[in-house]
Every structure is written in C-alpha cells, then in structure tokens.
Tab-separated table of C-alpha atoms in Angstrom:
chain	number	residue	atom	x	y	z
A	1	GLY	CA	82.755	119.147	38.400
A	2	GLN	CA	80.886	116.011	37.293
A	3	ASN	CA	81.116	113.648	34.341
A	4	ILE	CA	77.946	111.753	33.381
A	5	ASP	CA	77.877	108.983	30.805
A	6	GLN	CA	74.813	107.360	29.472
A	7	PRO	CA	74.052	105.693	26.043
A	8	THR	CA	72.823	107.958	23.326
A	9	GLU	CA	69.989	105.771	22.096
A	10	MET	CA	68.369	102.394	22.797
A	11	THR	CA	65.730	100.547	20.807
A	12	ALA	CA	63.324	98.013	22.105
A	13	THR	CA	60.022	96.389	21.229
A	14	GLU	CA	56.681	96.937	22.967
A	15	GLY	CA	56.322	94.699	26.019
A	16	ALA	CA	60.071	94.215	26.318
A	17	ILE	CA	62.474	95.441	29.129
A	18	VAL	CA	65.149	98.003	28.687
A	19	GLN	CA	67.936	98.971	31.088
A	20	ILE	CA	69.512	102.390	30.834
A	21	ASN	CA	72.921	102.679	32.509
A	22	CYS	CA	74.485	105.837	33.889
A	23	THR	CA	77.969	106.328	35.255
A	24	TYR	CA	79.086	109.501	36.996
A	25	GLN	CA	81.997	111.011	38.594
A	26	THR	CA	81.224	113.866	41.040
A	27	SER	CA	83.090	116.189	43.356
A	28	GLY	CA	80.226	115.584	45.896
A	29	PHE	CA	77.276	113.309	45.870
A	30	ASN	CA	73.859	113.559	47.420
A	31	GLY	CA	71.580	111.353	45.351
A	32	LEU	CA	70.680	110.699	41.784
A	33	PHE	CA	67.586	111.574	39.853
A	34	TRP	CA	66.018	110.126	36.692
A	35	TYR	CA	63.797	112.261	34.554
A	36	GLN	CA	61.778	111.498	31.479
A	37	GLN	CA	61.490	113.974	28.683
A	38	HIS	CA	59.245	113.639	25.546
A	39	ALA	CA	60.406	115.558	22.506
A	40	GLY	CA	59.805	119.300	22.889
A	41	GLU	CA	58.350	118.931	26.359
A	42	ALA	CA	59.524	119.571	29.885
A	43	PRO	CA	61.433	116.934	31.791
A	44	THR	CA	59.338	115.154	34.426
A	45	PHE	CA	60.515	113.475	37.572
A	46	LEU	CA	60.680	109.621	37.562
A	47	SER	CA	62.834	108.570	40.590
A	48	TYR	CA	65.362	109.625	43.200
A	49	ASN	CA	67.916	107.396	44.846
A	50	VAL	CA	70.041	108.430	47.705
A	51	LEU	CA	70.995	105.071	49.198
A	52	ASP	CA	72.459	101.994	47.467
A	53	GLY	CA	69.937	99.520	46.087
A	54	LEU	CA	66.847	99.284	44.050
A	55	GLU	CA	63.845	101.524	44.164
A	56	GLU	CA	60.720	100.192	42.420
A	57	LYS	CA	57.792	102.291	41.206
A	58	GLY	CA	55.331	100.456	39.032
A	59	ARG	CA	56.909	99.600	35.686
A	60	PHE	CA	59.939	101.728	36.424
A	61	SER	CA	62.790	100.770	38.764
A	62	SER	CA	66.010	102.612	39.628
A	63	PHE	CA	69.234	101.228	41.059
A	64	LEU	CA	72.173	102.973	42.652
A	65	SER	CA	75.718	101.993	43.635
A	66	ARG	CA	77.502	104.882	45.203
A	67	SER	CA	80.818	103.170	45.473
A	68	LYS	CA	80.805	102.378	41.812
A	69	GLY	CA	79.328	105.722	40.619
A	70	TYR	CA	76.676	103.784	38.796
A	71	SER	CA	73.002	103.860	38.416
A	72	TYR	CA	70.508	102.228	36.019
A	73	LEU	CA	66.821	102.875	35.169
A	74	LEU	CA	64.819	99.756	34.308
A	75	LEU	CA	61.662	100.128	32.216
A	76	LYS	CA	59.510	97.024	32.146
A	77	GLU	CA	56.519	96.116	29.875
A	78	LEU	CA	57.431	98.831	27.499
A	79	GLN	CA	54.588	100.821	25.951
A	80	MET	CA	54.753	103.113	22.873
A	81	LYS	CA	54.274	106.111	25.163
A	82	ASP	CA	57.661	105.265	26.865
A	83	SER	CA	59.456	106.487	23.690
A	84	ALA	CA	61.258	109.491	25.168
A	85	SER	CA	64.653	110.720	26.357
A	86	TYR	CA	65.706	109.645	29.905
A	87	LEU	CA	68.008	111.919	31.753
A	88	CYS	CA	70.364	110.790	34.493
A	89	ALA	CA	71.026	113.679	37.021
A	90	PRO	CA	73.311	113.237	40.006
A	91	THR	CA	73.161	115.951	42.589
A	92	SER	CA	75.855	117.261	44.895
A	93	GLY	CA	73.252	118.667	47.183
A	94	TRP	CA	72.587	122.439	47.631
A	95	GLY	CA	69.637	122.104	45.215
A	96	LYS	CA	71.853	121.683	42.117
A	97	LEU	CA	71.434	118.928	39.637
A	98	GLN	CA	73.831	118.071	36.864
A	99	PHE	CA	72.148	116.447	33.833
A	100	GLY	CA	73.488	113.894	31.444
A	101	ALA	CA	72.899	114.300	27.725
A	102	GLY	CA	70.080	111.775	27.928
A	103	THR	CA	69.295	108.450	26.451
A	104	GLN	CA	66.746	108.287	23.631
A	105	VAL	CA	64.578	105.206	23.975
A	106	VAL	CA	62.675	104.168	20.882
A	107	VAL	CA	59.870	101.654	21.311
A	108	THR	CA	58.837	99.746	18.230
A	109	PRO	CA	55.656	97.795	17.670
B	1	ASP	CA	46.581	125.570	35.734
B	2	ALA	CA	50.239	124.863	35.340
B	3	ASP	CA	52.441	125.224	38.374
B	4	VAL	CA	55.406	126.651	36.484
B	5	THR	CA	54.740	128.881	33.460
B	6	GLN	CA	57.065	130.457	30.964
B	7	THR	CA	56.464	133.211	28.474
B	8	PRO	CA	56.851	133.542	25.608
B	9	ARG	CA	56.683	129.859	24.481
B	10	ASN	CA	58.359	130.603	21.123
B	11	ARG	CA	60.392	133.585	20.140
B	12	ILE	CA	62.341	134.554	17.031
B	13	THR	CA	64.675	137.499	17.376
B	14	LYS	CA	67.587	139.080	15.520
B	15	THR	CA	71.210	139.307	16.463
B	16	GLY	CA	71.921	142.146	18.861
B	17	LYS	CA	68.453	142.468	20.236
B	18	ARG	CA	67.731	142.372	23.948
B	19	ILE	CA	65.253	139.764	25.012
B	20	MET	CA	63.649	138.704	28.302
B	21	LEU	CA	62.239	135.338	29.132
B	22	GLU	CA	59.840	135.166	32.081
B	23	CYS	CA	59.039	132.414	34.566
B	24	SER	CA	56.298	132.340	37.183
B	25	GLN	CA	55.441	129.603	39.677
B	26	THR	CA	52.579	128.848	42.004
B	27	LYS	CA	54.274	126.058	43.928
B	28	GLY	CA	55.523	128.365	46.701
B	29	HIS	CA	59.175	127.171	46.139
B	30	ASP	CA	62.147	129.278	47.192
B	31	ARG	CA	64.513	127.850	44.636
B	32	MET	CA	64.315	128.721	40.935
B	33	TYR	CA	66.613	127.767	37.988
B	34	TRP	CA	67.220	128.621	34.321
B	35	TYR	CA	68.546	125.921	31.948
B	36	ARG	CA	69.209	125.770	28.311
B	37	GLN	CA	69.013	122.568	26.287
B	38	ASP	CA	70.818	121.949	23.084
B	39	PRO	CA	70.675	118.652	21.025
B	40	GLY	CA	73.279	116.183	22.289
B	41	LEU	CA	74.299	118.379	25.267
B	42	GLY	CA	71.583	117.904	27.748
B	43	LEU	CA	70.292	120.509	30.158
B	44	ARG	CA	72.878	123.119	31.288
B	45	LEU	CA	72.460	125.452	34.193
B	46	ILE	CA	72.584	129.102	33.406
B	47	TYR	CA	71.588	130.749	36.713
B	48	TYR	CA	69.857	129.750	39.932
B	49	SER	CA	68.347	131.513	42.938
B	50	PHE	CA	67.699	130.130	46.395
B	51	ASP	CA	65.593	133.011	47.528
B	52	VAL	CA	64.717	136.538	46.467
B	53	LYS	CA	68.042	138.034	47.514
B	54	ASP	CA	70.155	135.207	46.248
B	55	ILE	CA	71.484	134.889	42.681
B	56	ASN	CA	74.174	132.423	41.532
B	57	LYS	CA	75.877	131.783	38.222
B	58	GLY	CA	75.594	128.306	36.744
B	59	GLU	CA	78.019	126.685	34.268
B	60	ILE	CA	77.158	128.863	31.264
B	61	SER	CA	76.150	132.310	32.541
B	62	ASP	CA	78.117	134.445	30.046
B	63	GLY	CA	75.824	136.489	27.865
B	64	TYR	CA	72.915	136.140	30.284
B	65	SER	CA	71.532	137.940	33.233
B	66	VAL	CA	68.661	137.268	35.643
B	67	SER	CA	66.268	139.024	37.992
B	68	ARG	CA	64.406	137.602	40.925
B	69	GLN	CA	61.552	139.995	41.144
B	70	ALA	CA	59.566	138.011	43.802
B	71	GLN	CA	59.535	134.523	45.213
B	72	ALA	CA	57.285	133.448	42.343
B	73	LYS	CA	59.069	135.219	39.499
B	74	PHE	CA	62.514	134.717	37.946
B	75	SER	CA	63.325	136.268	34.547
B	76	LEU	CA	66.276	135.553	32.189
B	77	SER	CA	67.642	138.275	29.909
B	78	LEU	CA	69.878	138.106	26.911
B	79	GLU	CA	71.358	141.605	26.632
B	80	SER	CA	72.556	141.244	23.078
B	81	ALA	CA	71.305	138.039	21.497
B	82	ILE	CA	73.674	136.027	19.255
B	83	PRO	CA	72.873	132.946	17.017
B	84	ASN	CA	74.552	130.388	19.306
B	85	GLN	CA	71.966	131.309	21.990
B	86	THR	CA	69.318	129.589	19.859
B	87	ALA	CA	68.163	126.847	22.133
B	88	LEU	CA	65.252	125.515	24.307
B	89	TYR	CA	65.137	127.275	27.598
B	90	PHE	CA	63.575	125.800	30.718
B	91	CYS	CA	62.719	127.372	34.013
B	92	ALA	CA	62.483	125.031	37.085
B	93	THR	CA	61.595	125.361	40.720
B	94	GLY	CA	62.582	123.348	43.764
B	95	GLY	CA	61.600	123.187	47.416
B	96	THR	CA	64.154	123.533	50.215
B	97	GLY	CA	63.017	120.276	51.723
B	98	GLY	CA	63.976	118.105	48.819
B	99	HIS	CA	66.020	118.090	45.685
B	100	GLU	CA	63.384	117.428	43.029
B	101	GLN	CA	62.965	120.114	40.456
B	102	TYR	CA	59.744	120.959	38.577
B	103	PHE	CA	60.107	122.280	35.058
B	104	GLY	CA	58.112	124.752	33.054
B	105	PRO	CA	57.032	124.007	29.460
B	106	GLY	CA	60.022	125.619	27.916
B	107	THR	CA	60.719	128.538	25.569
B	108	ARG	CA	62.028	127.912	22.129
B	109	LEU	CA	64.288	130.847	21.230
B	110	THR	CA	65.725	131.374	17.723
B	111	VAL	CA	68.262	134.084	17.109
B	112	THR	CA	68.748	134.902	13.424
C-alpha cells in the first residue's frame, strides 16, 4: 500500500511563490504525478517526475527525491486562477496511481 | 469535443435503486479507470481495466460492478445504491506507453 501526506490548505497572495510538499511511502515506485483540480472539475495533469531532481514547466516546477520519498510542487508568480486543489500521485507502475487528499491553495489579492 | 465523456453529469437516486454511470473516450486508450472522490479523502480507485477482456478491482470495489463493452466504453454500476455512495465519480483513461491519466468531467451522484 501507499501513504501519501500533503498539507490540507495553503494561502498565498497574488504574485507570490508557494511550495506544496508531498511525502509518500510506497510498496513500489515508478514516478510521481502532480495534478491540478478546480472545484467541481476534473483533475488535469501538471507534471511527472520519474528521476530525482527538478522539472520546470513555465511557472510550475516539480521536484523529486526518491531516496527520501519526497516531492514538492512550486508555483511561481501566483495568479488568481491558480486557486485550486493540487494532488500528489505516486505510481507503482502498471498504470495505477494513488492520489493524496490534495492541498487546497487559496490565492488572495 | 471532449476526449473523455461521462453520462449523466448529475444524478439523484433513492436507496436501493440500481444505477449505471457511463464513460466513453475517443483517445484510443486501452486503459480505463473509475474513481470516486469524497471531501478530504482524495480520489480512490474503484475498478480499472487494461483492455476489453481485463477487469480489476481497485481499493474500494465493494458495492460496485463494471463492464468494459468496448475499448472506448467503460460503465460503472451500483446494484443497490446506498447513501454513503453519494460522491463525485470520475472516469479516466491512460495509454500503455505512459502513466498519465486523462479524466472525464465527473458525475455527481446523490443517493437519498
């Protein structure tokens, strides 16, 4: 099985930076996904890390340390539209993802 | 047009009724999944299918059944709905070449 831990909620102001941490314990590991989900909508893919290190994609970056069972998602230059839930999802391979409960990011003016 | 569609989008039903949620995809993916989402619990896997002849239970399959009618269609049934099955249900698809999953818009189900 897998345990996934991420903060429930984070608040930041527009233009700021927020870092969402995720720790996981898995019986097998083959990469980690981050998804964004706006209230009442479907999750949408943000990033995938399979090797240690930082992956940068525009304002969003994701980091992975496999030895520590740790990942973070970094959101830079926050915009109001970034207010959403962010889901950490490690995968053991075989096409199965395990989702964390999500971190609700609230962006204030 | 959306790649992954779900019908109905909203449904209210009574305890004991049988209900079917349907999912269709035009992405040509072999893998399809059903999840439910409850506040504070995240997405939990109900069933998944890696091809038309393959059906697997997820972590919370009790009270649910599925049918993979074709590569593009995967339906979820609640044989006898109960109130604690009130949730947001998502269908997702995935290709065999990667791990990313693509989600449908969701079905909000209320069992009274």
